[in-house]
Amino acid sequence: MPQDREIAIEVQNAVKHYGTFTALKTISLSIRDNEFFTLLGPSGCGKTTLLRMIAGFEDVTEGAIYLYGDEIDRLPPHKRPVNTVFQNYALFPHMTVLENVGFGLEMLGKSKAEARARAGEVLEMVRLSQFAARKPSQLSGGQQQRVALARALAPRPKVLLLDEPLSALDLKLRKAMQVELKHLQRETGITFIFVTHDQAEALTMSDRIAVMSEGELQQLGEAREIYERPRNVFVADFIGDTNLMEVTVDKVEGSRAQCHLGGGHKLTCDSVDGIGPGAKVHMSLRPERLFLSADPVEAESLSGTVRETIYIGTDIATVVELEDGPQFTIRSSNSTRGNARVFEAGTPVAVNMEMGAARLLVD
Amino acid sequence: MAKPYDLRRYPGFFGITILCLVILYAPLAVVAVYSFNASPSITIWEGFSLRWYVDVFTGPESAKFKEAAWNSFIIAIAAATTATVIATLAATAVLRTGKFRLRTLSVGLISLPLMVPEIVTAVATLIFFNAIAFERGLMTILFAHITFCIPFAYMPISARMQGIEASYEQAAMDLYATKRQAFMRILMPLMMPGIVSGFILAFIISLDDFIITNFVKGAGVETLPTAIFGAVKQGIKPNIMAISTLLLAVSILMVAFSWLIGRRNQVEGR
Ligand SMILES: Nc1ncnc2c1ncn2[C@@H]1O[C@H](COP(=O)(O)OP(=O)(O)O)[C@@H](O)[C@H]1O
Ligand SMILES: [Mg+2]
């Protein structure tokens, strides 16, 4: 049994069945104390299920969950010192904002006065003091969201669970709330477990990310690690944009592998364990790690023809078709300083890549 | 501009609407108007007067009507209260304990009495009381009323509860409330409009019931409907119209109250 004070939540071989359907297949992970931890994955992969198992709304079919070393998976929700920010906020419509925020403390047996004082303090923290006397229905979506956050933070939970709390907000508000959430997490020192299906959101906010798919943990690591060293095709494809291509391995030297594309183009890729000569595997190439030039600049440059140029605002994406078929997307920053040159459709170009841009993946 | 399938553009729509409204409300209007008639005739208007209302409260039959009204209100309040409590618990059990195997059957059993012809229920209830040798009187009426009021109270309560997402109670339990506290502090207040509607519906149904009451009441025990029926058998006098109008007024007041509660709740949040 884990006794480490550094580990806030330890999920050990947790399995969840709904009838005959397996929502989680043996998940194990540790969430550190004072960490902004994100569960990331497409809709239906089991993020909410895992969160609800930690909160106590779903029982675990098999396995165990520990909170700072204490097994909690058999406790009812009201005995677990964790609080949840619900996806639909679930603010009590018949109570004022202040009563909502004070509810948890009142249920913990604190006096009305104490509950009110603390509620006022937390409302201050989310800058909603002037709305304390309002009913939730008299607030905007963003304000309701902050009330939900304040209500969950008020009892000083050991771990805060957030189930896609920003998904109902418009983009601008969402960005502002991302910053605010991150800030609140640092300020309070409470461990946050944040659920999202938005990979960009996960990358900007998290200390560590657990990528999930179909009830399985795909990869767990820091944002940079997950983005730059995805372990498999699913992670590479789900996080960020990438060019996925099938290659055949010719030889492996240490962490590098000599490969060739279908049309015979030779490439040096970063390799991963378990890949040997002759293997047909996928390779990931991030579009921003490729650059275009009129003429090849290195031996491994690929040549092709520009098919399309897409204006994205901050970036310009160029789709290039190689002589033998496969298409690449290349992203370059839309700045006047760089050597970014916009190539018209139909122009022959060379696609060049930074060292280590190409990565082999297991399936 | 009218929508392509605007109902109002169908021929005869207006006429049919008027016809329905007339059939529904003309008799009520006639009773209400003639209750203020100065004449003892029920068909000839002789000017405005409150004499039949005075007659209801002080006339020769007033003692009988007062006792019947008292019985009716006591029974309606007791039956509606009990039925509302039972219906609230039933709705909680059916809608808030997860899926269980006999759930559909339970809902069916609760609402089936609404579809059973009242005369059948009346006969069955009477036979039941006879079988257990329960002496007929106010109590038999009360028990019978509680029973048939339950499905009426259940409908608005369960409709309301269905509209309340489980996440409110979950949020409460997440915030350290026990199941009981979550029920009392969160679910009950949110359900209040449904509970009030259920109570009022049950109250009106009980107040107005004739068939079952007539079967199970003891000799000499009358409620307003049975007393009115008894009086009408000896010929319709305008004082009957006055009583009916008063009953109508009570119903309208209760329904208006229920509507106001529902509306206030909508304004305050879902
Ligand atoms: N109460 C339930 N009964 C049956 N299946 C469920 C239930 N809750 C969730 N599921 C299924 O479990 C899977 C994971 O759901 P969920 O955890 O909500 O996914 P996510 O939050 O990642 O979108 C989904 O396929 C969903 O349909
Ligand atoms: Mg979810």
mmCIF file of N, CA and C and ligand atoms in Angstrom, chain A residues 42-49 52 87 163-164 195 197, ligand 2:
data_model
loop_
_atom_site.group_PDB
_atom_site.id
_atom_site.type_symbol
_atom_site.label_atom_id
_atom_site.label_comp_id
_atom_site.label_asym_id
_atom_site.label_seq_id
_atom_site.Cartn_x
_atom_site.Cartn_y
_atom_site.Cartn_z
ATOM 1 N N PRO A 42 -10.402 11.289 -26.131
ATOM 2 C CA PRO A 42 -11.618 11.599 -26.879
ATOM 3 C C PRO A 42 -12.858 11.244 -26.061
ATOM 4 N N SER A 43 -13.974 11.795 -26.469
ATOM 5 C CA SER A 43 -15.229 11.548 -25.774
ATOM 6 C C SER A 43 -15.521 10.053 -25.712
ATOM 7 N N GLY A 44 -15.913 9.583 -24.539
ATOM 8 C CA GLY A 44 -16.270 8.175 -24.386
ATOM 9 C C GLY A 44 -15.121 7.278 -23.973
ATOM 10 N N CYS A 45 -13.937 7.868 -23.707
ATOM 11 C CA CYS A 45 -12.779 7.028 -23.398
ATOM 12 C C CYS A 45 -12.735 6.638 -21.922
ATOM 13 N N GLY A 46 -13.617 7.219 -21.112
ATOM 14 C CA GLY A 46 -13.673 6.806 -19.711
ATOM 15 C C GLY A 46 -13.145 7.824 -18.712
ATOM 16 N N LYS A 47 -12.913 9.061 -19.146
ATOM 17 C CA LYS A 47 -12.376 10.083 -18.239
ATOM 18 C C LYS A 47 -13.343 10.376 -17.104
ATOM 19 N N THR A 48 -14.604 10.635 -17.478
ATOM 20 C CA THR A 48 -15.604 10.948 -16.456
ATOM 21 C C THR A 48 -15.773 9.776 -15.506
ATOM 22 N N THR A 49 -15.778 8.583 -16.055
ATOM 23 C CA THR A 49 -15.919 7.387 -15.228
ATOM 24 C C THR A 49 -14.823 7.331 -14.173
ATOM 25 N N ARG A 52 -15.388 10.028 -11.581
ATOM 26 C CA ARG A 52 -16.514 9.719 -10.700
ATOM 27 C C ARG A 52 -16.173 8.584 -9.737
ATOM 28 N N GLN A 87 -19.509 19.221 -14.764
ATOM 29 C CA GLN A 87 -19.489 19.728 -16.125
ATOM 30 C C GLN A 87 -20.635 20.721 -16.359
ATOM 31 N N ASP A 163 -14.458 18.220 -14.148
ATOM 32 C CA ASP A 163 -14.876 17.467 -15.334
ATOM 33 C C ASP A 163 -15.243 18.406 -16.472
ATOM 34 N N GLU A 164 -14.340 18.576 -17.390
ATOM 35 C CA GLU A 164 -14.527 19.464 -18.537
ATOM 36 C C GLU A 164 -15.193 20.772 -18.133
ATOM 37 N N VAL A 195 -10.241 17.195 -16.289
ATOM 38 C CA VAL A 195 -10.619 16.335 -17.413
ATOM 39 C C VAL A 195 -10.917 17.187 -18.626
ATOM 40 N N HIS A 197 -11.201 16.972 -23.279
ATOM 41 C CA HIS A 197 -10.955 16.248 -24.521
ATOM 42 C C HIS A 197 -10.184 17.147 -25.483
HETATM 43 MG MG MG C 2 -17.044 13.031 -19.789
#
